XYZ file of N, CA and C in Angstrom:
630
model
N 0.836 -1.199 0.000
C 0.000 0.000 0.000
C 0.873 1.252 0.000
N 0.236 2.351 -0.705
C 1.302 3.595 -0.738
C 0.459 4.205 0.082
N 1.598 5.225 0.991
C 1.307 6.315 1.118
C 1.427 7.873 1.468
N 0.856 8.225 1.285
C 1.203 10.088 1.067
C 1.208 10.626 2.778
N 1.902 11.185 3.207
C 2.275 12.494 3.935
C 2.077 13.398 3.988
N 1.351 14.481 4.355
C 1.131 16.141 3.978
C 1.563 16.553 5.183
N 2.095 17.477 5.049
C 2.569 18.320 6.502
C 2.088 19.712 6.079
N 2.847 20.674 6.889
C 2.587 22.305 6.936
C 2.984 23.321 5.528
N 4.153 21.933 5.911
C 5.354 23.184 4.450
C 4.687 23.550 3.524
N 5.017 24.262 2.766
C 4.766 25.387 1.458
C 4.712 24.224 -0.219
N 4.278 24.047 -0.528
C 4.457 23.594 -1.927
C 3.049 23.934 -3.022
N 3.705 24.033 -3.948
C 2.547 24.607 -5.250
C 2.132 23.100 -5.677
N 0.890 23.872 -7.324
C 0.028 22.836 -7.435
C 1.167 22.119 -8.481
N 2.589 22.276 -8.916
C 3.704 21.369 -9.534
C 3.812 20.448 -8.929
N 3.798 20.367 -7.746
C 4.405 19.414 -6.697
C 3.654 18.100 -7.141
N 2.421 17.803 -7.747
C 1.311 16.921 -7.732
C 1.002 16.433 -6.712
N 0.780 16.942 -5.788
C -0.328 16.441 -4.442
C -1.386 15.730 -4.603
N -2.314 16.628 -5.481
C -3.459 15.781 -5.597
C -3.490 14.720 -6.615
N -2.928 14.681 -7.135
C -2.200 13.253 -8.272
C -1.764 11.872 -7.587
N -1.191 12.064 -6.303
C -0.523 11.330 -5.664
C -1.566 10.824 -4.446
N -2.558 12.140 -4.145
C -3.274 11.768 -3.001
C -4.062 11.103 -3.673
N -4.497 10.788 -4.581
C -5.868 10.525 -5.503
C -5.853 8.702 -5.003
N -4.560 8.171 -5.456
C -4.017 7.059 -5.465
C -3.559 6.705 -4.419
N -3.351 7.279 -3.278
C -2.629 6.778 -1.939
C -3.371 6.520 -0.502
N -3.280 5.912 0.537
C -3.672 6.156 1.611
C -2.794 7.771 2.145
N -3.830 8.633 2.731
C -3.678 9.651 3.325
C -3.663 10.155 4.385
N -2.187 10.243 4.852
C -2.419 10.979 6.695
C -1.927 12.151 6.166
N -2.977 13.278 7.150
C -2.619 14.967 6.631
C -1.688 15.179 8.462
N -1.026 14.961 8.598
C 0.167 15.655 9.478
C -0.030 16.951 10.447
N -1.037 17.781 10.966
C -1.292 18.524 11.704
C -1.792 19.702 10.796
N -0.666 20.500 10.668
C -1.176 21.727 8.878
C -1.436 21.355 8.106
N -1.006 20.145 7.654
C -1.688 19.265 6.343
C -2.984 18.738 6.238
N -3.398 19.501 7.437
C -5.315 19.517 6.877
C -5.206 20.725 6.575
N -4.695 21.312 6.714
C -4.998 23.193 5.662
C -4.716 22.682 4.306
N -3.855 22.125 3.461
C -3.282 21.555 2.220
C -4.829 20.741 1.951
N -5.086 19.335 3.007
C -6.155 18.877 2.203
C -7.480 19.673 2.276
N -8.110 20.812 2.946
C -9.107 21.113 2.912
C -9.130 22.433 1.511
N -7.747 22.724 1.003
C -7.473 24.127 0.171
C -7.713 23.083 -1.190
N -7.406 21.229 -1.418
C -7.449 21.500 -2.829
C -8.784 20.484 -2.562
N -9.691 20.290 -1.207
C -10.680 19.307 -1.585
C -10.659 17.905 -1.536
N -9.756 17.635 -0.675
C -9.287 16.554 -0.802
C -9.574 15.683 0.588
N -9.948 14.658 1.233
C -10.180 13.978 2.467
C -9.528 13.405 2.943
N -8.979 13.601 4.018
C -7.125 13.070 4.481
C -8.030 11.327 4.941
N -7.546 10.285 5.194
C -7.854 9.062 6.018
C -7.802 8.986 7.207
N -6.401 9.848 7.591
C -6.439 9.781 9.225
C -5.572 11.468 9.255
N -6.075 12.048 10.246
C -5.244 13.177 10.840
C -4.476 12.845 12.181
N -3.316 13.479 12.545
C -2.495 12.894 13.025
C -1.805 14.128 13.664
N -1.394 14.742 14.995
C -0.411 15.250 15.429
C -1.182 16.183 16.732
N -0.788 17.262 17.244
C -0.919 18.080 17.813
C -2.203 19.195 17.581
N -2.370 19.589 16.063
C -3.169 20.377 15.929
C -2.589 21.575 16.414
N -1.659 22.544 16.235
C -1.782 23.386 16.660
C -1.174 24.019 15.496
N -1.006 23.901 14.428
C -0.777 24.576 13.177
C -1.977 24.390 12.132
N -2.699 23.465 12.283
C -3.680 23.711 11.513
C -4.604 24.747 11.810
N -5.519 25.025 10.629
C -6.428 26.255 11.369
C -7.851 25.309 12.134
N -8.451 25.904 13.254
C -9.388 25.405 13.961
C -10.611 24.821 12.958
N -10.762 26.107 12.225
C -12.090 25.855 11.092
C -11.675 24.426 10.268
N -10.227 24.067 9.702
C -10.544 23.156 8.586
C -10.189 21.689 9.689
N -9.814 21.628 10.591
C -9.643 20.715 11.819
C -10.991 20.006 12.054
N -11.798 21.004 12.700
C -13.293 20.706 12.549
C -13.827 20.281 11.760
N -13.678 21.041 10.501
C -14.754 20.565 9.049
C -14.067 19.020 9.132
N -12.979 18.376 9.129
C -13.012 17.101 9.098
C -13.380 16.436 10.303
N -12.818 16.815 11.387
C -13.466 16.284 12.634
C -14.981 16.244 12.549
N -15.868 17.025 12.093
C -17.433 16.434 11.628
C -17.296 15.973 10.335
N -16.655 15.743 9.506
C -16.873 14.492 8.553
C -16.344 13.268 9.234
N -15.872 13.072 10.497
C -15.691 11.778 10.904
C -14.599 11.350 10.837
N -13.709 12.102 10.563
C -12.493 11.416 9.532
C -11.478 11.047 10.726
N -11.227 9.596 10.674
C -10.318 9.809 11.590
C -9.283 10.667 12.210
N -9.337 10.461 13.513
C -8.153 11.527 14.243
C -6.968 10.930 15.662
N -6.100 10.926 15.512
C -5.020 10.488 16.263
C -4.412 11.979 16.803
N -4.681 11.993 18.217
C -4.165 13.782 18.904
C -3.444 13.117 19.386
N -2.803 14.100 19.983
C -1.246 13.602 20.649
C -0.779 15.471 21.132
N -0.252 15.337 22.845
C 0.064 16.759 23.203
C 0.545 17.470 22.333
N 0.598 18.466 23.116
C 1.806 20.010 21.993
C 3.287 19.411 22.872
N 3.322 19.047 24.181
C 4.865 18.791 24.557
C 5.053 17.079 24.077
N 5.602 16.906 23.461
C 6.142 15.553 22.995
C 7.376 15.466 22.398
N 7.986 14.115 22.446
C 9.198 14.499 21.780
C 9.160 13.824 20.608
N 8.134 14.230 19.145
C 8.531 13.630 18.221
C 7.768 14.852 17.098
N 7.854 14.566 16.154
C 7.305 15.857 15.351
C 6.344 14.986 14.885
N 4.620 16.128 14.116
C 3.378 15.199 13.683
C 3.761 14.686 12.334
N 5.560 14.952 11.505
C 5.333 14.365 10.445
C 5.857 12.449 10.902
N 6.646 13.025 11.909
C 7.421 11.559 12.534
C 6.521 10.542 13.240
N 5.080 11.061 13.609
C 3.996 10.672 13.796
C 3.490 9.663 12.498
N 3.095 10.614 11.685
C 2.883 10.165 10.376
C 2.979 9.329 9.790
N 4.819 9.127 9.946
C 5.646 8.452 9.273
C 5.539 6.641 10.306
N 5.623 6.666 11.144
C 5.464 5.863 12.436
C 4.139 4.823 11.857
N 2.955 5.632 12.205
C 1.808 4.847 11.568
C 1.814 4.399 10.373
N 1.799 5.038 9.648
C 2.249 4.667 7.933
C 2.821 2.816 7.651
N 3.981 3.097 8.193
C 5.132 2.006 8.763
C 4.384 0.730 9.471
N 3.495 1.263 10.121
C 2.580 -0.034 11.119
C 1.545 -0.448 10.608
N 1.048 0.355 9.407
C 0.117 -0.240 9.008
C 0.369 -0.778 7.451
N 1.500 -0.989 7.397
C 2.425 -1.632 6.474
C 2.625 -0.813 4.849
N 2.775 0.010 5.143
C 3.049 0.859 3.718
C 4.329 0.207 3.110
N 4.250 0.030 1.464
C 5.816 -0.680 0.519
C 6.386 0.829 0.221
N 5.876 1.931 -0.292
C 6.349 3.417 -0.427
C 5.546 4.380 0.294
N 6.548 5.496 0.605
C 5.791 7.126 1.519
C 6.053 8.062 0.174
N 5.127 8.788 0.269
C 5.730 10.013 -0.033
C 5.464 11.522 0.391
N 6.094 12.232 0.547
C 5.662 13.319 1.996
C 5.489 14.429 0.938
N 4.806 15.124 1.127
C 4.508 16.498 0.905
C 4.440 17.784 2.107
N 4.706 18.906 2.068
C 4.749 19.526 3.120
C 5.717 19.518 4.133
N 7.074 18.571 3.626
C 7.997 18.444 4.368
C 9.445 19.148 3.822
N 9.099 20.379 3.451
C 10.000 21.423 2.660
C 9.504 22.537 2.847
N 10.421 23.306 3.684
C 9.637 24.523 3.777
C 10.513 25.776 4.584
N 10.165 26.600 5.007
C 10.957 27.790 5.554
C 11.672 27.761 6.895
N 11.263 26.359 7.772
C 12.059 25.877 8.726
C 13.185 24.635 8.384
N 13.986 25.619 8.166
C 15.016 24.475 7.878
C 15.677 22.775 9.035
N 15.496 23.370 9.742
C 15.355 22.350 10.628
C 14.363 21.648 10.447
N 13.105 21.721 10.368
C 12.104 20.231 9.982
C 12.493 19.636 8.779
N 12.975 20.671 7.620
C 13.050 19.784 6.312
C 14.302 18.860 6.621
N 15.485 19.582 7.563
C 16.512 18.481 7.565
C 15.795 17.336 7.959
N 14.874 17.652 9.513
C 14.526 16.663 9.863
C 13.880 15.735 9.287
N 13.340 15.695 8.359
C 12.415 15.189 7.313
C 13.112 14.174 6.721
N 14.242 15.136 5.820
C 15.348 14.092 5.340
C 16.055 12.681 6.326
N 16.235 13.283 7.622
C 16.908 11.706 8.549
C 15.774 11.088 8.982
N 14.106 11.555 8.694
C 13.028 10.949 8.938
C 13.023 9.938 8.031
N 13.738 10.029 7.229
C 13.198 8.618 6.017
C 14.373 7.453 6.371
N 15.273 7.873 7.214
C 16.199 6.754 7.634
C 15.225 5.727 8.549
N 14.146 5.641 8.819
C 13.238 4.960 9.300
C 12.524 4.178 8.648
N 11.932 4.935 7.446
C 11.453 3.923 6.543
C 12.544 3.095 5.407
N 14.110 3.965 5.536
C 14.816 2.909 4.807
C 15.621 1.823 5.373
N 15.500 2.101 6.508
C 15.817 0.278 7.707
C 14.774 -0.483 7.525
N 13.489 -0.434 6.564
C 12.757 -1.373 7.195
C 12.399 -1.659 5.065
N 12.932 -1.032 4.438
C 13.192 -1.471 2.899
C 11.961 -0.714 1.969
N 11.389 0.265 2.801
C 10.103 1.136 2.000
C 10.587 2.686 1.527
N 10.522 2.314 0.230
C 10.682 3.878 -0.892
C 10.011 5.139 0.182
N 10.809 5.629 -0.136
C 10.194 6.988 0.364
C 10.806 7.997 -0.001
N 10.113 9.465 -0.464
C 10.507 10.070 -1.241
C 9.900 11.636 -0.611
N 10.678 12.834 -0.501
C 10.047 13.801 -0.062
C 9.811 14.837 -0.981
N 8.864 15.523 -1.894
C 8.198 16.066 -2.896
C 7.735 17.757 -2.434
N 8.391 18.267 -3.311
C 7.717 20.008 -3.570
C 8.041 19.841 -4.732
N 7.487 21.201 -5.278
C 7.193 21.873 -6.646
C 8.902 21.413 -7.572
N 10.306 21.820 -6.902
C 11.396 22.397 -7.041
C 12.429 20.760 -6.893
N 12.123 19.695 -6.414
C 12.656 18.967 -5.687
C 12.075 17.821 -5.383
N 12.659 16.507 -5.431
C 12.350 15.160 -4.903
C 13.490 14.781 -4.307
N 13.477 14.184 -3.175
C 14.675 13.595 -2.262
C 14.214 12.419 -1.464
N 14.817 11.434 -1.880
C 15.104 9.825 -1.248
C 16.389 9.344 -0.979
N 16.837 8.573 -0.102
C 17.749 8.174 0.572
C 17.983 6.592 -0.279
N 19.451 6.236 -0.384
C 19.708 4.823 -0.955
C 20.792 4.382 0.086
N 20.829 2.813 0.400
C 21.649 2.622 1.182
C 21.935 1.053 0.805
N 21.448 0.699 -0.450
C 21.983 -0.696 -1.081
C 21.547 -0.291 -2.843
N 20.741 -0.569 -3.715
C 20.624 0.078 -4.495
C 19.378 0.657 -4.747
N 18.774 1.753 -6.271
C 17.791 1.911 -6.402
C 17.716 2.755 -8.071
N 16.930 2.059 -8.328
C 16.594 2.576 -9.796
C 15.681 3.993 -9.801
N 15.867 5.023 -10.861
C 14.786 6.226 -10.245
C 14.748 6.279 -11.836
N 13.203 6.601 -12.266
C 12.866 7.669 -12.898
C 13.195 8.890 -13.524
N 13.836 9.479 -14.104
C 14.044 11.145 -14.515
C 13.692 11.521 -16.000
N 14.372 12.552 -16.501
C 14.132 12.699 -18.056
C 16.077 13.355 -18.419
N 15.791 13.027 -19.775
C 17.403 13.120 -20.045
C 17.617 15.010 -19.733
N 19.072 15.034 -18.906
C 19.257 16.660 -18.711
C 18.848 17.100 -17.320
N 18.166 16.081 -16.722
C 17.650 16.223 -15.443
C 18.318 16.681 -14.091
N 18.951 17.613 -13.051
C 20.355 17.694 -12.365
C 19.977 16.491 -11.052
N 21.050 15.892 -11.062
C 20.711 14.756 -10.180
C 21.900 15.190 -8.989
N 21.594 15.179 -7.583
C 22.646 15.424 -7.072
C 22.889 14.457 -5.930
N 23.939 13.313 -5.841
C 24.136 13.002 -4.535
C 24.984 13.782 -3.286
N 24.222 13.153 -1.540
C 25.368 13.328 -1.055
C 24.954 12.639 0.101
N 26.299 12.254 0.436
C 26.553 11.543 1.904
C 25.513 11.666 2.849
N 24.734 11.038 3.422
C 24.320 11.293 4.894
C 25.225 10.628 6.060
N 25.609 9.565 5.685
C 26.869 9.364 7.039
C 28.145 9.788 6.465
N 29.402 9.762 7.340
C 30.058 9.696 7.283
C 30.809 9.670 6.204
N 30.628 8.300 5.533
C 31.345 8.440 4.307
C 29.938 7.125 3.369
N 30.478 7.199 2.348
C 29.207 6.422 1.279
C 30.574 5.508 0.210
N 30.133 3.706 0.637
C 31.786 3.523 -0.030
C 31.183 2.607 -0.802
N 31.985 2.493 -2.329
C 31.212 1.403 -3.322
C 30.212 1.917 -3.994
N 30.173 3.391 -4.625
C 29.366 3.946 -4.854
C 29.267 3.881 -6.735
N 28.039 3.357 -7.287
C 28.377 3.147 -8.736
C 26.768 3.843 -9.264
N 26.776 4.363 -10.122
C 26.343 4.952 -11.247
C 25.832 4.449 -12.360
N 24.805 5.061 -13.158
C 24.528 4.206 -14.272
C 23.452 5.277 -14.951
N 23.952 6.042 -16.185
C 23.089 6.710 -16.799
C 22.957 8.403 -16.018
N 24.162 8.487 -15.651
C 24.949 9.884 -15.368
C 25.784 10.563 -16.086
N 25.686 11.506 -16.021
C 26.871 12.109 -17.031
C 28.555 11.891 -16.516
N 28.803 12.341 -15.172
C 29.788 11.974 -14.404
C 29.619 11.141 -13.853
N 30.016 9.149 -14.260
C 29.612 8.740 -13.547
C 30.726 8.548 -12.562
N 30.080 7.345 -11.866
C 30.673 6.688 -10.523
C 30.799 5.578 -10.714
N 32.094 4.639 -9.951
C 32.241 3.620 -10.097
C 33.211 2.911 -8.667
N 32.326 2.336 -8.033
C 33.081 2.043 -6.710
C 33.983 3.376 -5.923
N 32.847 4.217 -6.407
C 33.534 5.431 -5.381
C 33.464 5.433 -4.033
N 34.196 6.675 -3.159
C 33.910 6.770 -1.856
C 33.698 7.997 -1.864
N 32.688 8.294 -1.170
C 31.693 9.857 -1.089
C 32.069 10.459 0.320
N 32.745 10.983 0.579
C 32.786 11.624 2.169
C 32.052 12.694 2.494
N 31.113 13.053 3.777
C 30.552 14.213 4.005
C 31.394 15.462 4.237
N 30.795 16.412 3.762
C 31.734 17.929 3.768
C 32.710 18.072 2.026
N 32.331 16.925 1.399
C 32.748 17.583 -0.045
C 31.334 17.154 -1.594
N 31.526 17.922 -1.925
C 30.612 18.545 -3.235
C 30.897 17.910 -4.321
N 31.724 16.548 -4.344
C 31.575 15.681 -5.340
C 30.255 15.580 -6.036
N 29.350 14.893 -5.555
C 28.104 14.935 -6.066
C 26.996 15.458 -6.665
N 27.735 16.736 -6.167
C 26.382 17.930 -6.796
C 26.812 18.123 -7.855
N 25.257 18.504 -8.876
C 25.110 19.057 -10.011
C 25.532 17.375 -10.915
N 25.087 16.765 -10.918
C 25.094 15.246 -12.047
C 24.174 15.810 -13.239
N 24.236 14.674 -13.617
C 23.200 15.285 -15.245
C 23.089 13.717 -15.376
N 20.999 13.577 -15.905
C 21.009 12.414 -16.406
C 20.981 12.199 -17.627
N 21.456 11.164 -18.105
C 21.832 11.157 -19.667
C 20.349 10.142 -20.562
N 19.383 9.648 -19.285
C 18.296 8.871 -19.948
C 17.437 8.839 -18.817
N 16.277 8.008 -19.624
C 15.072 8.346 -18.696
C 14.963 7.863 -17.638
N 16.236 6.935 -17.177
C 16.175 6.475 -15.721
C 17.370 6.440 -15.381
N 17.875 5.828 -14.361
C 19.214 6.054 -13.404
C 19.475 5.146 -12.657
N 20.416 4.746 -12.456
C 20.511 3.607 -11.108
C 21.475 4.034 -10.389
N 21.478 4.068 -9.012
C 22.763 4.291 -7.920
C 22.460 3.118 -7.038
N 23.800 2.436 -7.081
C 24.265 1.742 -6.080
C 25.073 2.289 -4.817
N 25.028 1.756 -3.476
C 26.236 2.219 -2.550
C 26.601 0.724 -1.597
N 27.389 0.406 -1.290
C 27.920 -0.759 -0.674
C 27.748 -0.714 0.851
N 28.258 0.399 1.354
C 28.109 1.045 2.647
C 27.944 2.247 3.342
N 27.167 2.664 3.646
C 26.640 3.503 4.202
C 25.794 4.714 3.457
N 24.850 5.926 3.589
C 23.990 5.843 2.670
C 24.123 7.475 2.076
N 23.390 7.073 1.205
C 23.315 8.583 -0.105
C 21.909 9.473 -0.425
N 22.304 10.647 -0.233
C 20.698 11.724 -0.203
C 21.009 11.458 -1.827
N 19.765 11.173 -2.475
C 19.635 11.729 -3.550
C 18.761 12.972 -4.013
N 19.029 13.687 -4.649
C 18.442 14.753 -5.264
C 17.773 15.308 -6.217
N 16.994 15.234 -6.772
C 16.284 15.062 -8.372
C 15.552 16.358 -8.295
N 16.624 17.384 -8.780
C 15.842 18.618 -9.118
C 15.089 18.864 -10.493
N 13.617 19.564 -10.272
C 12.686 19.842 -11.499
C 12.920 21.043 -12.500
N 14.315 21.409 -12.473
C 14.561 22.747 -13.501
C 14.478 22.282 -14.462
């Protein structure tokens, strides 16, 4: 089963939200009932704190019935890590988050080491705005793009060793990626899909929409 994520963050109608929600099971993330009540859309379960959503579109689903999972304002986990948690338990094969990009840079990092959760347990997950797609690899993974596409890896641990390429412009071949250098940025794909391998330890990928 797939499914979608909405949080607070900022994203336009590029992003395909409702493309993705159409087809997915849906938890709207606390503000991400403002997202599903703006394009019309009926989250499955709401999930977090509530204190970023607005009261009015909280309600309008709380009287449609729609499920709801509250949880305090003091806790120590965020409503997308909530999200992400249930998702996981109720056996999702891919996530994909929306609303997890946005003007607090600290949640979007957090967002990004949020998917180190769903990639210990072997489920795609992918975090989506208008500008940007980002998934984590930590054995291999085939992606999607169009030729010309800027693909950018980089390290999330330490170092990324055994790192190979396929349908890059610069590729890779049993490389070693260390954090704190810019090897990775700015790739170019040369066809409509891509493969990155890594042997040990794992790689942000980057798939920008310019």
């Amino acid at each position: 089963m797939k499914y979608v994520l909405v949080g607070s963050g900022q994203f336009s109608e590029k992003s395909k939200f409702k493309e993705y929600a159409k087809d997915c099971k849906l938890i709207a993330c606390d503000g991400g009932i403002d997202h599903c009540r703006k394009d019309n859309i009926v989250p499955d379960i709401m999930v977090g704190d509530f204190d970023s959503a607005t009261n009015e579109n909280y309600m309008y689903f709380k009287n449609m019935g729609v499920e709801e999972i509250k949880f305090p304002t003091h806790k120590d986990m965020t409503d997308m890590e909530i999200g992400m948690d249930l998702a996981l338990k109720y056996g999702a094969d891919e996530i994909y988050i929306f609303g997890g990009i946005g003007s607090r840079l600290d949640h979007s990092m957090g967002n990004v080491h949020l998917m180190c959760k769903s990639l210990e347990k072997g489920v795609k997950t992918f975090l989506i705005n208008e500008d940007n797609t980002v998934t984590l690899v930590d054995k291999s993974i085939e992606i999607n793009t169009h030729r010309g596409q800027t693909v950018s890896l980089i390290p999330l641990t330490t170092t990324a060793e055994g790192v190979t390429t396929v349908n890059l412009e610069y590729a890779l071949n049993d490389a070693t990626m260390t954090i704190g250098s810019t090897l990775g940025i700015s790739n170019v794909a040369t066809e409509d899909n891509i493969s990155i391998s890594v042997k040990k330890g794992i790689l942000i990928v980057f798939l920008s929409q310019d």
